[in-house]
């Protein structure tokens, strides 16, 4: 598994979650 892609996916999920909150 590509670690970079996993990191980006986690960052994307956290970013989307923050967007939905505000």
Coordinates of N, CA and C in Angstrom, one line a residue:
X1 N 0.8 -1.2 0.0 CA 0.0 0.0 0.0 C 0.9 1.2 0.0
X2 N 0.5 2.2 -0.8 CA 1.2 3.5 -0.9 C 0.9 4.3 0.4
X3 N 2.0 4.6 1.1 CA 1.8 5.4 2.4 C 1.3 6.8 2.1
X4 N 1.9 7.4 1.0 CA 1.5 8.8 0.7 C 0.1 8.9 0.3
X5 N -0.4 7.9 -0.4 CA -1.9 8.0 -0.8 C -2.7 7.8 0.4
X6 N -2.3 7.0 1.3 CA -3.1 6.8 2.6 C -3.1 8.1 3.4
X7 N -2.0 8.7 3.4 CA -1.9 10.0 4.2 C -2.8 11.0 3.6
X8 N -2.8 11.1 2.2 CA -3.6 12.1 1.5 C -5.1 11.8 1.8
X9 N -5.5 10.5 1.8 CA -6.9 10.1 2.0 C -7.3 10.5 3.4
X10 N -6.5 10.3 4.4 CA -6.8 10.7 5.8 C -6.9 12.2 5.9
X11 N -6.0 12.9 5.2 CA -6.1 14.4 5.3 C -7.3 14.9 4.6
X12 N -7.7 14.3 3.5 CA -8.9 14.7 2.7 C -10.1 14.4 3.6
X13 N -10.2 13.3 4.3 CA -11.4 13.0 5.1 C -11.5 14.0 6.2
X14 N -10.4 14.3 6.9 CA -10.4 15.3 8.0 C -10.8 16.7 7.5
X15 N -10.3 17.0 6.3 CA -10.6 18.3 5.7 C -12.1 18.4 5.4
X16 N -12.7 17.4 4.8 CA -14.1 17.4 4.4 C -14.9 17.4 5.7
X17 N -14.5 16.8 6.8 CA -15.3 16.8 8.0 C -15.3 18.2 8.6
X18 N -14.2 18.9 8.5 CA -14.1 20.3 9.0 C -15.0 21.2 8.2
X19 N -15.1 21.0 6.9 CA -15.9 21.8 6.0 C -17.4 21.6 6.4
X20 N -17.8 20.4 6.6 CA -19.2 20.1 6.9 C -19.6 20.7 8.2
X21 N -18.7 20.8 9.2 CA -19.0 21.4 10.5 C -19.3 22.8 10.4
X22 N -18.5 23.6 9.7 CA -18.7 25.0 9.6 C -19.6 25.5 8.5

